[in-house]
Coordinates of C-alpha atoms in Angstrom, one line a residue:
M1 CA 12.9 -26.8 -7.4
Y2 CA 12.0 -23.8 -5.2
D3 CA 9.0 -23.9 -2.9
F4 CA 8.1 -20.3 -3.9
V5 CA 9.2 -17.9 -6.6
V6 CA 8.2 -14.4 -5.4
V7 CA 7.9 -11.8 -8.2
G8 CA 8.4 -8.3 -6.8
A9 CA 10.4 -7.2 -3.8
G10 CA 8.2 -4.4 -2.5
P11 CA 6.8 -4.5 1.1
A12 CA 4.4 -7.4 0.4
G13 CA 6.9 -9.5 -1.6
S14 CA 9.8 -9.0 0.8
R15 CA 7.5 -9.7 3.8
F16 CA 6.3 -12.9 2.2
A17 CA 9.8 -14.0 1.2
R18 CA 11.1 -13.3 4.7
R19 CA 8.3 -15.1 6.5
A20 CA 8.3 -18.1 4.1
A21 CA 12.0 -18.5 4.5
E22 CA 11.7 -18.3 8.2
A23 CA 9.1 -21.1 8.0
G24 CA 11.7 -23.3 6.3
H25 CA 10.7 -22.9 2.7
D26 CA 13.1 -22.5 -0.2
V27 CA 12.4 -19.1 -1.6
L28 CA 13.6 -17.2 -4.7
A29 CA 12.5 -13.5 -5.0
L30 CA 12.9 -11.6 -8.3
E31 CA 12.9 -7.8 -8.5
Q32 CA 12.6 -6.1 -11.9
G33 CA 15.1 -3.3 -11.1
T34 CA 16.8 -2.1 -7.9
V35 CA 14.8 -2.6 -4.7
G36 CA 13.0 0.6 -3.8
E37 CA 13.5 2.3 -7.1
P38 CA 11.9 4.1 -8.8
L39 CA 9.9 5.7 -5.9
A40 CA 6.2 5.8 -6.8
C41 CA 4.5 5.6 -3.4
S42 CA 3.9 7.9 -0.4
G43 CA 5.8 7.3 2.8
H44 CA 2.9 8.2 5.1
V45 CA 2.0 5.1 7.1
S46 CA 0.3 4.0 10.3
T47 CA 2.5 3.4 13.4
D48 CA 1.8 -0.3 12.9
V49 CA 4.5 -0.4 10.3
W50 CA 7.1 -1.1 13.0
D51 CA 5.5 -4.4 13.8
F52 CA 6.9 -5.6 10.4
T53 CA 10.4 -4.3 10.7
A54 CA 13.5 -5.0 12.8
P55 CA 13.5 -3.3 16.3
D56 CA 16.1 -0.7 15.2
A57 CA 14.3 0.3 12.0
R58 CA 12.5 3.2 13.4
D59 CA 15.7 5.0 14.3
D60 CA 16.9 4.8 10.6
L61 CA 13.6 5.3 8.7
L62 CA 11.4 7.7 10.7
Q63 CA 11.2 11.2 9.2
N64 CA 8.3 12.8 11.1
E65 CA 5.4 12.0 13.5
I66 CA 1.8 13.0 12.6
V67 CA -1.0 13.6 15.1
G68 CA -3.8 14.6 12.7
A69 CA -5.1 15.9 9.5
R70 CA -6.5 19.2 8.2
F71 CA -9.3 18.5 5.7
H72 CA -10.0 21.2 3.1
V73 CA -13.0 21.3 0.7
G74 CA -11.1 23.9 -1.3
G75 CA -7.4 24.4 -2.2
P76 CA -4.5 25.8 -0.1
G77 CA -5.7 28.6 2.2
S78 CA -9.3 27.4 2.4
D79 CA -10.9 26.7 5.7
A80 CA -9.7 23.5 7.4
H81 CA -11.4 21.0 9.6
R82 CA -9.0 19.4 12.0
F83 CA -9.0 15.7 13.1
Y84 CA -6.4 14.7 15.6
K85 CA -5.2 12.4 18.4
Q86 CA -3.2 13.2 21.6
E87 CA -0.4 10.9 20.4
A88 CA 1.0 10.1 17.0
V89 CA -1.6 8.7 14.7
S90 CA 0.8 8.0 11.8
N91 CA 4.5 8.3 10.8
V92 CA 6.3 9.6 7.8
I93 CA 9.1 7.3 6.7
D94 CA 11.9 6.9 4.2
R95 CA 9.9 5.0 1.7
V96 CA 12.9 3.7 -0.4
G97 CA 14.7 2.9 2.8
L98 CA 11.7 0.8 4.0
D99 CA 11.8 -1.3 0.9
R100 CA 15.5 -1.9 1.2
H101 CA 15.2 -2.7 4.9
L102 CA 12.4 -5.3 4.3
A103 CA 14.4 -6.8 1.4
G104 CA 17.4 -7.1 3.7
L105 CA 15.3 -9.0 6.3
A106 CA 14.2 -11.4 3.6
R107 CA 17.8 -12.0 2.6
D108 CA 18.8 -12.5 6.2
A109 CA 16.1 -15.1 6.6
G110 CA 17.5 -17.1 3.8
A111 CA 15.5 -16.0 0.7
D112 CA 17.5 -15.8 -2.5
L113 CA 16.6 -12.2 -3.6
R114 CA 17.9 -11.2 -7.0
E115 CA 17.6 -7.7 -8.5
E116 CA 17.6 -6.7 -12.2
H117 CA 15.4 -9.7 -13.1
T118 CA 12.4 -9.0 -15.3
V119 CA 9.8 -11.7 -15.5
T120 CA 8.7 -12.4 -19.0
A121 CA 6.6 -15.5 -18.7
V122 CA 4.8 -17.7 -16.1
D123 CA 3.7 -21.2 -17.0
E124 CA 1.6 -23.3 -14.7
Y125 CA 1.6 -27.1 -14.8
H126 CA -0.2 -29.7 -12.6
D127 CA 2.9 -30.3 -10.5
R128 CA 4.9 -27.0 -10.8
V129 CA 5.1 -23.5 -12.1
E130 CA 7.9 -22.2 -14.3
V131 CA 8.9 -18.5 -14.1
T132 CA 11.1 -17.1 -16.9
A133 CA 13.1 -14.0 -16.2
R134 CA 15.6 -11.9 -18.1
G135 CA 18.6 -11.0 -15.9
P136 CA 22.1 -9.6 -16.1
D137 CA 23.4 -13.0 -17.3
G138 CA 20.6 -13.7 -19.8
T139 CA 17.3 -15.4 -19.7
E140 CA 16.7 -18.2 -17.1
T141 CA 13.7 -20.3 -16.2
F142 CA 13.1 -21.2 -12.6
A143 CA 10.9 -24.1 -11.4
A144 CA 8.8 -23.8 -8.2
R145 CA 5.9 -25.4 -6.6
M146 CA 4.1 -22.0 -6.5
V147 CA 4.5 -18.4 -7.6
A148 CA 3.6 -15.3 -5.6
G149 CA 2.7 -12.3 -7.7
C150 CA 3.8 -9.2 -5.8
D151 CA 4.7 -7.1 -8.8
G152 CA 2.5 -4.1 -8.4
P153 CA -0.7 -2.7 -9.9
R154 CA 0.2 -3.6 -13.5
S155 CA 1.2 -7.1 -12.6
R156 CA 2.8 -9.4 -15.2
V157 CA 2.1 -12.4 -13.0
R158 CA -1.6 -11.5 -12.8
D159 CA -1.8 -11.4 -16.6
E160 CA 0.1 -14.6 -17.0
L161 CA -2.1 -16.4 -14.6
H162 CA -5.2 -15.0 -16.4
L163 CA -6.6 -13.4 -13.2
S164 CA -8.8 -10.3 -13.3
E165 CA -7.6 -6.8 -12.9
P166 CA -8.5 -4.5 -10.0
D167 CA -11.8 -2.6 -10.3
E168 CA -9.9 0.6 -11.2
L169 CA -6.5 2.1 -11.5
L170 CA -6.1 5.7 -10.3
H171 CA -3.3 7.9 -11.6
G172 CA -1.2 9.3 -8.8
V173 CA 1.5 12.1 -9.0
L174 CA 4.0 12.9 -6.2
G175 CA 6.3 15.9 -5.9
F176 CA 8.9 16.7 -3.3
D177 CA 10.1 20.1 -2.0
A178 CA 13.3 20.3 -0.1
A179 CA 12.2 22.9 2.5
A180 CA 12.3 21.2 6.0
D181 CA 8.9 21.0 7.8
D182 CA 8.3 19.1 11.0
G183 CA 4.6 20.0 11.3
E184 CA 2.4 17.5 13.0
F185 CA -0.6 17.7 10.6
V186 CA -1.0 16.5 7.0
D187 CA -3.3 18.5 4.7
V188 CA -6.0 16.8 2.7
H189 CA -7.8 18.5 -0.2
L190 CA -11.1 17.0 -1.4
T191 CA -10.7 18.7 -4.7
A192 CA -9.5 16.0 -7.1
P193 CA -12.3 14.3 -9.0
R194 CA -13.3 11.1 -7.2
F195 CA -10.2 11.2 -4.9
F196 CA -8.1 13.8 -3.2
A197 CA -4.8 15.7 -3.0
W198 CA -2.4 16.0 -0.1
R199 CA 0.5 17.7 1.6
I200 CA 2.7 15.8 4.0
P201 CA 5.5 17.4 6.1
R202 CA 8.6 15.1 6.2
G203 CA 10.8 16.8 8.8
N204 CA 14.3 17.5 7.5
A205 CA 13.5 15.5 4.4
G206 CA 11.2 18.2 3.1
V207 CA 7.5 18.2 2.1
E208 CA 5.6 15.7 -0.1
Y209 CA 2.8 16.9 -2.3
G210 CA 0.5 14.4 -4.1
L211 CA -2.7 14.1 -6.0
A212 CA -4.6 11.1 -7.4
A213 CA -7.7 10.8 -9.6
P214 CA -9.0 8.5 -12.4
P215 CA -7.0 8.6 -15.6
G216 CA -8.2 11.1 -18.1
D217 CA -9.0 13.8 -15.5
D218 CA -5.8 15.7 -16.4
V219 CA -4.1 14.7 -13.2
G220 CA -0.8 16.3 -14.1
A221 CA -2.3 19.7 -14.7
R222 CA -4.3 19.5 -11.5
F223 CA -1.1 18.6 -9.6
D224 CA 0.7 21.6 -11.2
A225 CA -2.2 23.8 -9.9
L226 CA -1.9 22.4 -6.4
V227 CA 1.8 23.0 -6.0
E228 CA 1.5 26.5 -7.6
A229 CA -1.2 27.4 -5.1
Y230 CA 1.2 26.3 -2.3
G231 CA 3.9 28.5 -3.9
V232 CA 6.4 25.7 -4.4
D233 CA 8.2 24.1 -7.4
P234 CA 9.0 20.5 -6.5
H235 CA 12.6 19.5 -7.3
R236 CA 11.6 15.8 -7.9
R237 CA 8.4 14.2 -9.3
C238 CA 7.2 10.7 -9.9
S239 CA 3.9 9.1 -10.8
G240 CA 2.3 5.7 -10.7
A241 CA -0.9 3.7 -10.8
I242 CA -3.0 3.1 -7.6
P243 CA -5.1 0.0 -7.7
V244 CA -8.5 0.1 -5.9
G245 CA -11.0 -2.8 -5.6
P246 CA -9.7 -6.4 -5.4
P247 CA -11.0 -8.9 -7.9
D248 CA -13.2 -11.8 -6.8
R249 CA -10.3 -14.2 -7.1
V250 CA -6.5 -13.6 -6.5
T251 CA -5.4 -17.3 -6.8
S252 CA -4.9 -19.7 -9.7
T253 CA -3.9 -23.3 -9.8
R254 CA -0.4 -22.7 -8.4
G255 CA -0.2 -19.0 -8.0
F256 CA -1.5 -16.2 -5.9
L257 CA -1.3 -12.4 -5.7
L258 CA -0.3 -10.1 -2.9
G259 CA -0.3 -6.4 -2.3
D260 CA -1.0 -4.0 -5.2
A261 CA -1.1 -6.9 -7.7
A262 CA -4.2 -8.0 -5.7
A263 CA -5.5 -4.5 -5.1
Q264 CA -5.2 -5.1 -1.3
T265 CA -5.3 -1.4 -0.7
K266 CA -7.4 1.2 1.2
P267 CA -10.1 2.6 -1.2
F268 CA -10.2 5.9 0.7
T269 CA -6.4 6.6 0.5
G270 CA -4.9 4.2 -2.0
G271 CA -2.3 3.1 0.6
G272 CA -1.5 -0.6 0.7
I273 CA 1.8 -1.1 2.6
L274 CA 0.2 -2.5 5.8
Y275 CA -2.6 -4.4 4.0
G276 CA -0.1 -6.1 1.6
M277 CA 2.2 -7.2 4.4
T278 CA -0.8 -8.4 6.5
C279 CA -1.9 -10.5 3.6
A280 CA 1.6 -11.8 3.1
D281 CA 1.5 -13.1 6.7
H282 CA -1.8 -14.8 6.0
A283 CA -0.3 -16.4 2.9
V284 CA 2.6 -17.9 4.8
R285 CA 0.3 -19.2 7.5
T286 CA -2.2 -20.8 5.2
V287 CA -0.5 -21.8 2.0
D288 CA 1.4 -25.2 1.7
P289 CA 3.3 -25.2 -1.6
T290 CA 2.9 -28.9 -1.9
E291 CA -0.9 -28.7 -1.6
P292 CA -2.5 -26.3 -4.1
S293 CA -5.9 -26.6 -2.4
T294 CA -4.6 -24.5 0.5
L295 CA -4.7 -21.5 -1.8
Q296 CA -8.4 -21.3 -1.0
A297 CA -7.5 -20.9 2.7
Y298 CA -5.4 -17.9 1.8
E299 CA -8.4 -16.4 -0.1
R300 CA -10.6 -16.8 2.9
A301 CA -8.1 -15.6 5.5
W302 CA -7.2 -12.3 4.0
R303 CA -10.8 -11.5 3.0
D304 CA -12.0 -12.4 6.5
E305 CA -9.7 -9.8 7.9
L306 CA -9.9 -7.0 5.3
S307 CA -13.1 -7.3 3.3
R308 CA -15.1 -5.2 5.9
E309 CA -12.4 -2.6 6.0
I310 CA -12.3 -2.3 2.2
R311 CA -16.1 -2.2 1.9
L312 CA -16.4 0.6 4.4
G313 CA -13.4 2.3 2.8
H314 CA -15.4 2.5 -0.5
W315 CA -18.2 4.2 1.4
L316 CA -15.8 6.7 2.9
R317 CA -14.4 7.5 -0.6
R318 CA -17.9 8.2 -1.9
A319 CA -18.0 11.1 0.6
Y320 CA -15.2 12.8 -1.4
S321 CA -17.7 13.5 -4.2
L322 CA -20.6 14.9 -2.2
P323 CA -21.7 18.5 -2.8
E324 CA -19.4 21.0 -1.1
P325 CA -22.1 22.2 1.4
V326 CA -22.6 18.6 2.5
Q327 CA -18.9 18.0 2.9
H328 CA -18.5 21.2 5.0
A329 CA -21.4 20.2 7.2
G330 CA -20.1 16.6 7.7
L331 CA -16.5 17.6 8.4
R332 CA -17.6 20.4 10.8
A333 CA -19.8 17.9 12.7
L334 CA -17.2 15.2 13.0
S335 CA -14.0 17.3 13.4
G336 CA -12.0 17.3 16.6
E337 CA -10.3 14.6 18.6
I338 CA -10.7 11.1 17.3
G339 CA -10.0 7.6 18.3
V340 CA -9.8 5.9 14.9
H341 CA -7.0 3.9 13.3
M342 CA -5.9 5.2 9.9
D343 CA -5.8 1.7 8.4
R344 CA -9.1 0.4 9.9
P345 CA -12.3 2.3 8.9
T346 CA -14.3 0.0 11.2
S347 CA -12.5 1.6 14.2
V348 CA -14.9 4.5 13.8
F349 CA -17.3 2.1 15.7
S350 CA -14.6 1.2 18.3
R351 CA -14.9 1.8 22.0
E352 CA -11.8 4.1 21.9
H353 CA -13.4 6.4 19.3
L354 CA -16.8 6.4 21.0
R355 CA -15.1 7.3 24.3
T356 CA -13.2 10.1 22.6
L357 CA -16.4 11.5 21.1
L358 CA -18.3 11.4 24.4
S359 CA -15.5 13.0 26.3

């Protein structure tokens, strides 16, 4: 019997599998397809991502360094309000490469990571959980003390454990243009209903364009209008769901959720790579697979660290829907050099940010 079956080998799942294996647990990780594919997530992350990788990962995965953002209330060509730091505030990375790197670290730590395994059922019992998956050699059932659902915004594990869905699922569209661009600023357009659109320079890897909004707001057509206004025709497109708002409970009797499955994401950007891996570390630290009661310690630990960030992130997102004159006034008043951390909204109250404003 395994200690943990991990369903999903994205950043949160691979991070948990690696750290749990390093802690001496017997770990099986199942990935529905090939690790990192299909791409459905932006590669724009905070510089903290390197705290979760091997020391040489930056050399292989880094595509560009970003020092700030230009915020537009209108489309391309509209007036921009610049926010920036003197050093890199974020990095643009090879997103598929990151997934594969993290999965490799999990395997190196001793986790049994199997690709092309689609989970079809999860059954909980008082002393174990059984995970049934369809793989290249047929259907198999694996017994474990606990299951970790790291299988994305439309989580099969979440459904099987009868846990609540996120508060909402946004519809995101990405497109990639091959023209090299090593610019230091991303562009953010507060024009999509209840969310935003973006342009991210990826160095020699080209440019990423994206837009997200609630389903039903004709996201695809709005994305087409965005790239047309920029005068580009992306050679590759993808789309996916973006979960926002974690449910009140992400644990069951012998199971727990991590990452997008638990909506451990930033409400103001939809990003969840760092939040998911942070929660994975909390799970390894707090959960004993032989003691189901320790799942409550995991619930407390990740919420203690992230609940304030998520709550403030919701307030930031509300500003996206303010009247345009109010947006212009607010952005104009706050623009300039900043001292905030892109994953931590509460850093707006930090000494670093206050010193920057006063200087």
